[in-house]
Short mmCIF file of C-alpha atoms and ligand atoms in Angstrom, two decimals:
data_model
loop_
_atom_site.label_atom_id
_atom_site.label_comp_id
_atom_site.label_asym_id
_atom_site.label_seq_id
_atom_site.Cartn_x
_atom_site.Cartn_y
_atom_site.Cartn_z
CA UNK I 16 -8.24 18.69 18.19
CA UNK I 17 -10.67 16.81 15.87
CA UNK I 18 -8.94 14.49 13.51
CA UNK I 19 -10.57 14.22 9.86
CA UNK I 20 -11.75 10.85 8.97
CA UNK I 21 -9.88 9.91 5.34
CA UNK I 22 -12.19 10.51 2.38
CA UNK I 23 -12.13 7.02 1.13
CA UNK I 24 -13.80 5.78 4.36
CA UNK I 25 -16.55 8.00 4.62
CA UNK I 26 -18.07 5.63 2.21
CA UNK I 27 -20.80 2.78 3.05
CA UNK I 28 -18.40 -0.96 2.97
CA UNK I 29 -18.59 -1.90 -1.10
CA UNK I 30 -22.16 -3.72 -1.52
CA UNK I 31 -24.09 -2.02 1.42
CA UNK I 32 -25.71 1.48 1.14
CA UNK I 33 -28.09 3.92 3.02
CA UNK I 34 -31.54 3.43 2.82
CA UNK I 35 -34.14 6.59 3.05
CA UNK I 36 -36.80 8.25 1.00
CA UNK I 37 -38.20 6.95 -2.20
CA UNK I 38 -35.85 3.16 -1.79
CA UNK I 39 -36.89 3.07 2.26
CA UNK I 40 -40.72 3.94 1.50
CA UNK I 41 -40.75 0.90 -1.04
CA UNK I 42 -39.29 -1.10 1.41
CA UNK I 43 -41.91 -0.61 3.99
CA UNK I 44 -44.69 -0.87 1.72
CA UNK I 45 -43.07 -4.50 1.04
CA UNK I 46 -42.83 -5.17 4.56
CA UNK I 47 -46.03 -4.15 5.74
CA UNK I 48 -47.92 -6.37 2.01
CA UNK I 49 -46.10 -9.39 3.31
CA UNK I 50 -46.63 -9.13 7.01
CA UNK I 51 -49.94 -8.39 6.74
CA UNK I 52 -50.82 -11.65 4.40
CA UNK I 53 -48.79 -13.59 6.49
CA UNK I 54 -50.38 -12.74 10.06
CA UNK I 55 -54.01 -13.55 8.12
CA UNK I 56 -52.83 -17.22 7.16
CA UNK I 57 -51.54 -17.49 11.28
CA UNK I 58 -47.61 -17.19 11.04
CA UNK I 59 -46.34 -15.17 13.40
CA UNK I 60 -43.26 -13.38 13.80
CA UNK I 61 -39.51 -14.32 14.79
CA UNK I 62 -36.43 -12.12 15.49
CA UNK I 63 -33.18 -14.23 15.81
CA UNK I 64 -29.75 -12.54 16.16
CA UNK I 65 -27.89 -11.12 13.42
CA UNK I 66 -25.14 -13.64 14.56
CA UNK I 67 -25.07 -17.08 15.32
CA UNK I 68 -22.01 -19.72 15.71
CA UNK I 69 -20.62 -20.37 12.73
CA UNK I 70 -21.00 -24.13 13.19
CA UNK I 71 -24.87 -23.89 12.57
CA UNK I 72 -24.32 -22.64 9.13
CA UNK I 73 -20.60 -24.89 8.22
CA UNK I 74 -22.94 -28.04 9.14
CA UNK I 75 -26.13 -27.30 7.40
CA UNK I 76 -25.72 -25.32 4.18
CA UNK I 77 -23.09 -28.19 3.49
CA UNK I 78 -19.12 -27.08 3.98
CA UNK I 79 -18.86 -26.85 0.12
CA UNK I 80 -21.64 -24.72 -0.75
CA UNK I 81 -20.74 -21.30 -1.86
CA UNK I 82 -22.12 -19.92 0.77
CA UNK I 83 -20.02 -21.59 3.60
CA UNK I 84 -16.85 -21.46 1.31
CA UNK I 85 -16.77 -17.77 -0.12
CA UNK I 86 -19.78 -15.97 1.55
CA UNK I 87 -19.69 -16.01 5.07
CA UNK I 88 -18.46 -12.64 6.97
CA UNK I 89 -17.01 -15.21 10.16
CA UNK I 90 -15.16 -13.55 12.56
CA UNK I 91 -13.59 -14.50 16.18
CA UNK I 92 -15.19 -12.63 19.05
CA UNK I 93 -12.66 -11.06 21.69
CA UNK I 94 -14.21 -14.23 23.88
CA UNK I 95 -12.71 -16.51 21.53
CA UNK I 96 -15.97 -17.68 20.16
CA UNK I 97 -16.71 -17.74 16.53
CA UNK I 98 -19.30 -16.29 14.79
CA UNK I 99 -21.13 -15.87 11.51
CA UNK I 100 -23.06 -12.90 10.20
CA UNK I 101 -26.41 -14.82 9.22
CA UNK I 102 -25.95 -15.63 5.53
CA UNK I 103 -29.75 -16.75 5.67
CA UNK I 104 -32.52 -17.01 7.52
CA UNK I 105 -33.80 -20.91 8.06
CA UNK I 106 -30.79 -22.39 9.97
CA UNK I 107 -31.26 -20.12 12.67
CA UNK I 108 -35.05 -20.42 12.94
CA UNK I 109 -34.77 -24.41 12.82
CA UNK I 110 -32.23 -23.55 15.45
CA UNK I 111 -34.28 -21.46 17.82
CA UNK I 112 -37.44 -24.22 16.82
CA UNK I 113 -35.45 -26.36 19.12
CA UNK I 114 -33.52 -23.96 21.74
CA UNK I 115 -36.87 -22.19 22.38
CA UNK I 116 -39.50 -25.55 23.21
CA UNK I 117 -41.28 -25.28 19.97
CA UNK I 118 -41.31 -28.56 19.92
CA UNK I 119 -43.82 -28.81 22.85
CA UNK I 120 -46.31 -25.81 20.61
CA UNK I 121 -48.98 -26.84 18.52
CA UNK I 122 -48.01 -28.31 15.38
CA UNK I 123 -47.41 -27.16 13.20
CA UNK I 124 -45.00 -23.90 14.31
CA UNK I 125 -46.12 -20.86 11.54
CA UNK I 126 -43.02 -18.38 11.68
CA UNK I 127 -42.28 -15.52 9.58
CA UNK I 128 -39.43 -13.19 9.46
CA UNK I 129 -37.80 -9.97 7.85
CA UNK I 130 -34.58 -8.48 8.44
CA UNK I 131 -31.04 -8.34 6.81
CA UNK I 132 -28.80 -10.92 5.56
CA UNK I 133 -24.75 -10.89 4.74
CA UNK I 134 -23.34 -12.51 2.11
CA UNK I 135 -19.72 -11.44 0.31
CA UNK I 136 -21.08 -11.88 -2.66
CA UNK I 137 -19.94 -9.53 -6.35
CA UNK I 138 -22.37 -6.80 -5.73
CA UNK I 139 -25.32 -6.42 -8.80
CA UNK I 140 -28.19 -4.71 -9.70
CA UNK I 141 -30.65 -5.77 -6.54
CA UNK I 142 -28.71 -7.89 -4.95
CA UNK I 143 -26.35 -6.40 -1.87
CA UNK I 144 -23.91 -8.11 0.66
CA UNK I 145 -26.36 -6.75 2.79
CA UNK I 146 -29.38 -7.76 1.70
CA UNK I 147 -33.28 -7.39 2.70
CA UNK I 148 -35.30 -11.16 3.06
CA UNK I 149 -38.46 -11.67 3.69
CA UNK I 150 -39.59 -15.37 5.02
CA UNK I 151 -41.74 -17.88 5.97
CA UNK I 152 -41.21 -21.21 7.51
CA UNK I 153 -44.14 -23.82 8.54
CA UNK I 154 -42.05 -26.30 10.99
CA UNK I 155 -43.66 -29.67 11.96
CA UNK I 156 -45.67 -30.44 8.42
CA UNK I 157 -44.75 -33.27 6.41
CA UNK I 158 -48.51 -32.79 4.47
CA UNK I 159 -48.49 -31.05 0.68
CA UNK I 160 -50.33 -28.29 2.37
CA UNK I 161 -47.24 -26.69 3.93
CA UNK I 162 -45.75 -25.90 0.34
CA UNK I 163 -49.05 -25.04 -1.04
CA UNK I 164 -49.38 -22.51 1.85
CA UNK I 165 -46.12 -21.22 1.42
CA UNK I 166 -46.12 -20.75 -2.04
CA UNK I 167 -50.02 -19.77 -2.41
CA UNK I 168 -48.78 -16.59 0.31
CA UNK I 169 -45.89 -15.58 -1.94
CA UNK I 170 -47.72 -15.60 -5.13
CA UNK I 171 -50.58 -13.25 -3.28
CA UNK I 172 -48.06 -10.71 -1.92
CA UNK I 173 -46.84 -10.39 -5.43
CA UNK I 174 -49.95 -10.09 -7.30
CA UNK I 175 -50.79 -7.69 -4.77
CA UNK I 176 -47.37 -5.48 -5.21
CA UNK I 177 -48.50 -5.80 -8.79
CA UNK I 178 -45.38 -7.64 -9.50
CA UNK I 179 -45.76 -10.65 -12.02
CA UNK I 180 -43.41 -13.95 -11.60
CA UNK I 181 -43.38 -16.90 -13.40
CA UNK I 182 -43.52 -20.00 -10.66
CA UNK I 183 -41.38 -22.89 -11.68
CA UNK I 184 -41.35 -26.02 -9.23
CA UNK I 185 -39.22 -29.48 -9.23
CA UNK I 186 -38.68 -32.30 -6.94
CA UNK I 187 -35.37 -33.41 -5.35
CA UNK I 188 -36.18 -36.52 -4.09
CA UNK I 189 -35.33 -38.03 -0.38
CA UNK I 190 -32.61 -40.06 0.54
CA UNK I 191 -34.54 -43.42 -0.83
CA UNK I 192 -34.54 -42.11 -4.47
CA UNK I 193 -31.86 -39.12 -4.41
CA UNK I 194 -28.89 -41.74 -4.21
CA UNK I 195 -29.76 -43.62 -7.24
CA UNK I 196 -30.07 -40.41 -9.47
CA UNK I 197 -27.02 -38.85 -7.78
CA UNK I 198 -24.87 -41.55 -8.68
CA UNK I 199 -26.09 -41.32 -12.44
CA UNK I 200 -25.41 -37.77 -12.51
CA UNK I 201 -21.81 -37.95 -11.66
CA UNK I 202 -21.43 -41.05 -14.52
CA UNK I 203 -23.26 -38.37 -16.67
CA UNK I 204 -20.38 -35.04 -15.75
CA UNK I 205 -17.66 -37.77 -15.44
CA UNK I 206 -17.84 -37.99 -19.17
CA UNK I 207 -17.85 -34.37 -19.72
CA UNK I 208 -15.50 -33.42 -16.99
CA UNK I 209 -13.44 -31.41 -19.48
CA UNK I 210 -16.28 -29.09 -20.13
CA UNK I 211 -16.96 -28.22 -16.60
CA UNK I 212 -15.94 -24.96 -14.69
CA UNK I 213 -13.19 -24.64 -12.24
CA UNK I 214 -15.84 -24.54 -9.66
CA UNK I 215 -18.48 -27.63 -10.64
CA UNK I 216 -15.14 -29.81 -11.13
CA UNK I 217 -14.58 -29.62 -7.25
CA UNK I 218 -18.66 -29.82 -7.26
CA UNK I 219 -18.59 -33.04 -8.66
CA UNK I 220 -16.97 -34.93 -5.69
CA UNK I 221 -18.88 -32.85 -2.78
CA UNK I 222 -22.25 -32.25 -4.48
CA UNK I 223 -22.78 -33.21 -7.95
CA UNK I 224 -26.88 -31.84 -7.70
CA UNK I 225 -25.22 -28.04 -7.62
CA UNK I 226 -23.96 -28.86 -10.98
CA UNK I 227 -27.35 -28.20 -12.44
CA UNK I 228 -27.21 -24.58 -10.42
CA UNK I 229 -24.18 -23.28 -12.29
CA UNK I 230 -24.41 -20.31 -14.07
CA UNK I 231 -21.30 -21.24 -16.51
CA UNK I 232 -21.95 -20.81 -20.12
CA UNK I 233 -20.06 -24.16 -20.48
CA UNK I 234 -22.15 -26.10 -17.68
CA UNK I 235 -25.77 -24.43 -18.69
CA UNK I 236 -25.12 -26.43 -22.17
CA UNK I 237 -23.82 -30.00 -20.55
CA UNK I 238 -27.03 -29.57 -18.07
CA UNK I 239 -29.51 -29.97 -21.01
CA UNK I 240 -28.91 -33.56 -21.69
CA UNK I 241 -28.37 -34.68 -17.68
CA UNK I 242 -30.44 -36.95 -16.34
CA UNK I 243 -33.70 -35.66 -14.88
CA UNK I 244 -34.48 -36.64 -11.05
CA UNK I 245 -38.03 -36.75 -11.91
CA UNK I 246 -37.10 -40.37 -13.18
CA UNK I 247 -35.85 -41.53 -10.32
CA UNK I 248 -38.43 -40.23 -7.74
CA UNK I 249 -39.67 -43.26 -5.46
CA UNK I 250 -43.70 -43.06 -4.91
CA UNK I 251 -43.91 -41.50 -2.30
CA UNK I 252 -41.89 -38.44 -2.87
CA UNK I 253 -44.04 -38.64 -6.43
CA UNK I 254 -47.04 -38.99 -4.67
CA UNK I 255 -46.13 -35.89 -2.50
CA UNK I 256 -44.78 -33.82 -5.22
CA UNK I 257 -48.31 -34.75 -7.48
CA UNK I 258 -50.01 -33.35 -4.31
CA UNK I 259 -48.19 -29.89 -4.18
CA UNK I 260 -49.41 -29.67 -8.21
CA UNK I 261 -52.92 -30.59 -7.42
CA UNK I 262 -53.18 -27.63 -4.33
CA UNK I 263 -51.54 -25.06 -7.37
CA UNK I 264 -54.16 -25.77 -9.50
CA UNK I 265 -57.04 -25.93 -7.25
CA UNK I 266 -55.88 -22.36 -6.48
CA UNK I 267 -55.29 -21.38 -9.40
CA UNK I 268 -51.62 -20.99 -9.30
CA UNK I 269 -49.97 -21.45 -12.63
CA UNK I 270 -46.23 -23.09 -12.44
CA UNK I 271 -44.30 -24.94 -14.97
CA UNK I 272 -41.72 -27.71 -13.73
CA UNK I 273 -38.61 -26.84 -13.98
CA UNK I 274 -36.48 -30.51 -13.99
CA UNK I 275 -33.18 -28.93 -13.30
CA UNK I 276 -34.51 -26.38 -10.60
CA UNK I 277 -32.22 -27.29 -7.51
CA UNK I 278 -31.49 -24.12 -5.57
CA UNK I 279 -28.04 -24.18 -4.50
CA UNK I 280 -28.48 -25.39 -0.38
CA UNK I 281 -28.19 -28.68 0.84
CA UNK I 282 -30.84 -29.23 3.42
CA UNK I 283 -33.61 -29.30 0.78
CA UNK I 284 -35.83 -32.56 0.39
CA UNK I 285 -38.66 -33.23 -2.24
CA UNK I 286 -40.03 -29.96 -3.22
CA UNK I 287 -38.20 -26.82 -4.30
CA UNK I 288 -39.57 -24.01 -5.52
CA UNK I 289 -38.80 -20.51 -7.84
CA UNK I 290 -40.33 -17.10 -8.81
CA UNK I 291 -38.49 -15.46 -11.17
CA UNK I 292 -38.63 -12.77 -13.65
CA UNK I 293 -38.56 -14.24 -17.15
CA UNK I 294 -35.96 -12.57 -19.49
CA UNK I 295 -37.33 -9.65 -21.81
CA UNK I 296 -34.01 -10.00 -24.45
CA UNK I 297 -32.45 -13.53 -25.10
CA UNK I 298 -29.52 -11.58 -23.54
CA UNK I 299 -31.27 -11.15 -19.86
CA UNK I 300 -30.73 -13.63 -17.74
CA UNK I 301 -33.65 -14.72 -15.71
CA UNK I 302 -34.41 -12.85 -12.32
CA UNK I 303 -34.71 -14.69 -9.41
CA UNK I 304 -36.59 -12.88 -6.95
CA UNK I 305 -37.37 -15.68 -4.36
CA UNK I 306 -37.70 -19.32 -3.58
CA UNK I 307 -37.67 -21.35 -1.58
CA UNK I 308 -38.49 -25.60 -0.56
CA UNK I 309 -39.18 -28.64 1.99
CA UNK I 310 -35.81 -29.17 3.95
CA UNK I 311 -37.18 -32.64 6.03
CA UNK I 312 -33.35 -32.62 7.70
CA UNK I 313 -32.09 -30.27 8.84
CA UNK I 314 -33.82 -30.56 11.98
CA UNK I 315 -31.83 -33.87 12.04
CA UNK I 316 -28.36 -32.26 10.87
CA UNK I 317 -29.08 -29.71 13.45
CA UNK I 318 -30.39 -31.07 16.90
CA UNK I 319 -30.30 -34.65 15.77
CA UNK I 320 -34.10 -34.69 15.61
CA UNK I 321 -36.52 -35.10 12.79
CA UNK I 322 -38.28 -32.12 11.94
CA UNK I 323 -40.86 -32.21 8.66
CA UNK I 324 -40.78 -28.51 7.42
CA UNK I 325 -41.10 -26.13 4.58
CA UNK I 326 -39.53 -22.90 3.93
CA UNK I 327 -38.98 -19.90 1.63
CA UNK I 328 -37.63 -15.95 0.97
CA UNK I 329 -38.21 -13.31 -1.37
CA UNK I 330 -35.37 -10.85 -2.04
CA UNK I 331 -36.93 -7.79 -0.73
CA UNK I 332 -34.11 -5.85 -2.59
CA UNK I 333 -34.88 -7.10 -6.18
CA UNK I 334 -38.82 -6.52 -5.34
CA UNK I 335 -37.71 -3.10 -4.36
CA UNK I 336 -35.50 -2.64 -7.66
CA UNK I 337 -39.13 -3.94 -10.00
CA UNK I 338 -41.03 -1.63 -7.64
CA UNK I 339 -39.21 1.17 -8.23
CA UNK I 340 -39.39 0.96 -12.06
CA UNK I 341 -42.99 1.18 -11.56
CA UNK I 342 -45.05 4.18 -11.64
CA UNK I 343 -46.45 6.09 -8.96
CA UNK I 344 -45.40 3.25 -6.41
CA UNK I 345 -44.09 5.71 -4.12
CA UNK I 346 -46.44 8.41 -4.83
CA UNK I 347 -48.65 7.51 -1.82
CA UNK I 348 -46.49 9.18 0.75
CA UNK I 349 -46.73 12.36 -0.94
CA UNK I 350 -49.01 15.30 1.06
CA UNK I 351 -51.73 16.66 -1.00
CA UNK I 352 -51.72 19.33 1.51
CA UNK I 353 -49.08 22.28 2.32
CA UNK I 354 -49.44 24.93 4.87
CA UNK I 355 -47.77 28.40 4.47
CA UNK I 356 -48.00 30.62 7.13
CA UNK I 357 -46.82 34.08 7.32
CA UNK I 358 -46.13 36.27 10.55
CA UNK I 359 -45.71 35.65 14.14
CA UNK I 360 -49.28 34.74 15.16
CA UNK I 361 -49.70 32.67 12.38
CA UNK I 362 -46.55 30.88 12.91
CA UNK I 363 -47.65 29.78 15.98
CA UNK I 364 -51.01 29.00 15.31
CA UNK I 365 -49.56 26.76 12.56
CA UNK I 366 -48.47 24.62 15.39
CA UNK I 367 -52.02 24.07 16.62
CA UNK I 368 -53.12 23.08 13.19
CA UNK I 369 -50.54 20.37 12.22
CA UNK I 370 -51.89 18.71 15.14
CA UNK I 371 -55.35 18.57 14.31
CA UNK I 372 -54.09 17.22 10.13
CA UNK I 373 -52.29 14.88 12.17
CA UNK I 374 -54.87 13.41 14.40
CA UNK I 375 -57.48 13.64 11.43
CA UNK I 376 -55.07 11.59 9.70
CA UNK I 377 -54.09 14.08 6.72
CA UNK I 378 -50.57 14.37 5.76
CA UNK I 379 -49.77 17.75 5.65
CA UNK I 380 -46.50 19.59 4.68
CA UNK I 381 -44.84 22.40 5.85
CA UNK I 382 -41.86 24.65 6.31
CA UNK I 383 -42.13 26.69 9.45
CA UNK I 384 -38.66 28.17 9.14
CA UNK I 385 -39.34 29.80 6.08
CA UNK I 386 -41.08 33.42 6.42
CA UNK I 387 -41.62 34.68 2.61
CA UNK I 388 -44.96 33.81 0.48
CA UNK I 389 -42.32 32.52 -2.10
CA UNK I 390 -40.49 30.41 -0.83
CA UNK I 391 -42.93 28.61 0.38
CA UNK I 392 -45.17 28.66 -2.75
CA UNK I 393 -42.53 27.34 -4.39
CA UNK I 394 -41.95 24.38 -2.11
CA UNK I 395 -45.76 23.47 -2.36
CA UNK I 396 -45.28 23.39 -5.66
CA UNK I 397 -41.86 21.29 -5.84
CA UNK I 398 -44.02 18.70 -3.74
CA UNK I 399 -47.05 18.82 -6.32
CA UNK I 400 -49.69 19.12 -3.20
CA UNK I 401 -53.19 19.90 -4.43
CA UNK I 402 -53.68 22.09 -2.12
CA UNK I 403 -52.34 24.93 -0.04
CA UNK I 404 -53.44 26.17 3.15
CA UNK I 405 -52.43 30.11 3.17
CA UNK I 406 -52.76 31.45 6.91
CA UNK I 407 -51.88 35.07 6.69
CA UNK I 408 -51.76 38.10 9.34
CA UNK I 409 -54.91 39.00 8.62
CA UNK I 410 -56.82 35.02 8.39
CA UNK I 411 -54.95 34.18 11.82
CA UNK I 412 -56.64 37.84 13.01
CA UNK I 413 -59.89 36.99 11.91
CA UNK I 414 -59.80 33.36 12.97
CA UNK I 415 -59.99 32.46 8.91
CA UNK I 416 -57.68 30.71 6.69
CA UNK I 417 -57.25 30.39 2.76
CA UNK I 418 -57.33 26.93 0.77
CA UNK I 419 -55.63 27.52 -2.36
CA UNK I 420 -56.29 24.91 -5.33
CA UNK I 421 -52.89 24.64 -6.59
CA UNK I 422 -53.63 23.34 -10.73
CA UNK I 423 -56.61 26.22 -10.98
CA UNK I 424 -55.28 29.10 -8.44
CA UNK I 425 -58.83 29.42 -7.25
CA UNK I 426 -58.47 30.39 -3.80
CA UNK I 427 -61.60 30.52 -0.68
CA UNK I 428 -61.41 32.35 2.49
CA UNK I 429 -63.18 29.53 5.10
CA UNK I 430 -63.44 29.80 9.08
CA UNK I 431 -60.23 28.05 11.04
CA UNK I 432 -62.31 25.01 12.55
CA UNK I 433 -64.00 24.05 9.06
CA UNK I 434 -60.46 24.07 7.14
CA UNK I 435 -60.19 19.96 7.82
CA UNK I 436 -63.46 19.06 6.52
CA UNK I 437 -63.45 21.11 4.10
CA UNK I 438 -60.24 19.61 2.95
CA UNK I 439 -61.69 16.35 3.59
CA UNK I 440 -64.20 16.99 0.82
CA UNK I 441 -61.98 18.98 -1.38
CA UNK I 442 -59.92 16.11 -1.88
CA UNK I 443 -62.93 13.52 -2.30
CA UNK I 444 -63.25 15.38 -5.61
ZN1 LIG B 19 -19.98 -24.83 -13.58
ZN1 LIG B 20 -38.13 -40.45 -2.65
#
């Protein structure tokens, strides 16, 4: 006896959800823009687990980051080992840099990677505790040219998807100059520790710099009158941050420094970097849709090595959400063709046919359960083809079949083996 599964689980876990037609087409077409301009400029890809030990993350995100204190799904394996579902994707690259000999490649290591991410995070518009990234990491650079890369291959895909982003860029200083400016920043919140939210209070004693991330009405007002680290940069993280500027504008790439732009990890070193979605209304809050930075180390933090490197993401969820409200984006799948057959020979003819759309490339749609003219007149027209291929009794007799022009009804009576170019022409004009 089969026992019924209770209605309230037969529900995708709060924050996750199917993906197919329209939302899963989108999705590919981002994933094959951003692989494809990736594998040009010579990264290649990486698959790490969907799990790693939950150390990696606890002693590189920093233990009171939101991510390691609220986000991570950690769970204990029946072996007694403990385990994180990857809450992001360059710990465990830096981490497989070392395990797998990179090291010993060519510097610098090119990587790129796509996949899905957990955080338990309040689920929003585009953003999921499963979540889509897409990435890039150059490990083994300490030169300019690894952010301008980086962020020169991000603002292509984009322009490409036809998505527009503002760029906004900072620097966060290394440990010569970040001390200095971190110790002025908590004098600065000291004095307006009453102002502060539950959350940067506890902040401000293990990271003050995530102050300036807070999202707090409260905090968003102190931040305008904190101290800037751009005044406390030593030359050579100035010299390095003036060379990131000079590659965005000899290619072109506008940006507008952000002072306050810290992203809220603590691995990063000198450069960060943001696209986001400027807000339409006063009311809108800004959209981030990736970002990214250098993070100089966490090779260090991690395997006790120096490791120069630069990395970043794009939410491949929120892309998906701008995507979508864009028209015709997921037109392109559609078939401009539809075959109706009708009788027994003709139904298995059909067979025959699809194969030869399908090696000549031509999508072509079709319903071989249904039998009636109708019904499958109507379906052609439900999937706005151009055309429909009508192969009759009598056409699969005579070794003919009928190309109707769907918008006009003008129909033509054309030999079987002519049907694909013909087609091929039709739709040319
Ligand atoms: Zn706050
Ligand atoms: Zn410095």
């Amino acid at each position: 006896m089969s026992r019924l599964v209770k209605k309230e689980i037969l529900v995708t876990p709060k924050g996750t959800r199917d993906l197919f037609s329209d939302e899963l087409f989108i999705r590919k077409k981002i994933h094959e823009k951003c692989r494809e301009i990736a594998e040009y400029y010579g990264f290649q890809e990486i698959q790490t687990p969907h799990f790693e030990h939950s150390e990696i993350f606890e002693a590189s995100l920093g233990a009171a980051s939101d991510i390691v204190e609220k986000q991570m799904y950690t769970f204990r394996t029946r072996g007694g080992d403990q385990l994180t579902l990857r809450p992001e994707g360059t710990v465990p690259i830096v981490r497989a840099y070392f395990e797998d000999g990179m090291l010993s490649w060519p510097q610098p290591v090119m990587l790129y990677y796509v996949g899905s991410f957990f955080r338990h995070e309040s689920p929003q518009k585009g953003r999921f505790r499963e979540f889509g990234q897409f990435g890039l990491e150059i490990l083994g650079e300490d030169l300019a040219v690894a952010e301008a890369t980086i962020i020169r291959i991000f603002s292509l895909i984009l322009k490409e998807l036809g998505l527009e982003a503002a760029l906004e860029l900072n620097t966060i200083g290394d440990k010569e100059c970040r001390p200095a400016y971190r110790k002025d920043l908590i004098a600065y919140y000291r004095k307006h520790v009453n102002y502060l939210c539950k959350d940067c209070k506890r902040r401000l004693k293990e990271n003050p710099l995530r102050l300036l991330d807070c999202k707090e009405e409260s905090c968003v007002e102190l931040k305008k009158n904190a101290p800037q680290m751009i005044e406390y940069v030593c030359d050579n993280c100035k010299a390095h941050f003036k060379e990131v500027l000079d590659f965005m504008d000899a290619a072109e790439i506008p940006y507008s420094l952000n002072p306050y732009l810290v992203r809220g990890l603590d691995y990063y070193t000198r450069t960060v970097f943001e696209f986001v979605i400027p807000p339409k209304t006063p009311e809108e809050k800004r959209m981030e849709i990736g970002g990214g930075g250098r993070y100089d180390y966490l090779g260090d933090l991690l395997a006790g090595k120096p490791l120069a490197a630069v990395g970043g993401a794009f939410g491949v969820d929120r892309l998906s959400e701008l995507l979508k409200e864009k028209d015709g984006f997921a037109e392109g799948k559609r078939p401009k063709v539809f075959l109706i057959q009708l009788g027994e020979v003709a139904k298995k003819k059909s067979l025959c046919l699809i194969e030869e759309f399908r090696k000549a490339k031509i999508p072509l749609a079709q319903s071989l359960s249904k039998d009636s003219l109708r019904g499958q007149l109507r379906l052609a027209s439900k999937l706005e083809v151009d055309f429909s291929l009508i192969l009759g009794q009598k056409e699969a007799m005579d070794g003919t079949i009928i190309i109707r022009e769907m918008d006009s009804g003008v129909q033509e009576i054309i030999p079987f083996p002519k049907v694909i170019d013909r087609i091929k022409t039709k739709a040319k004009n």
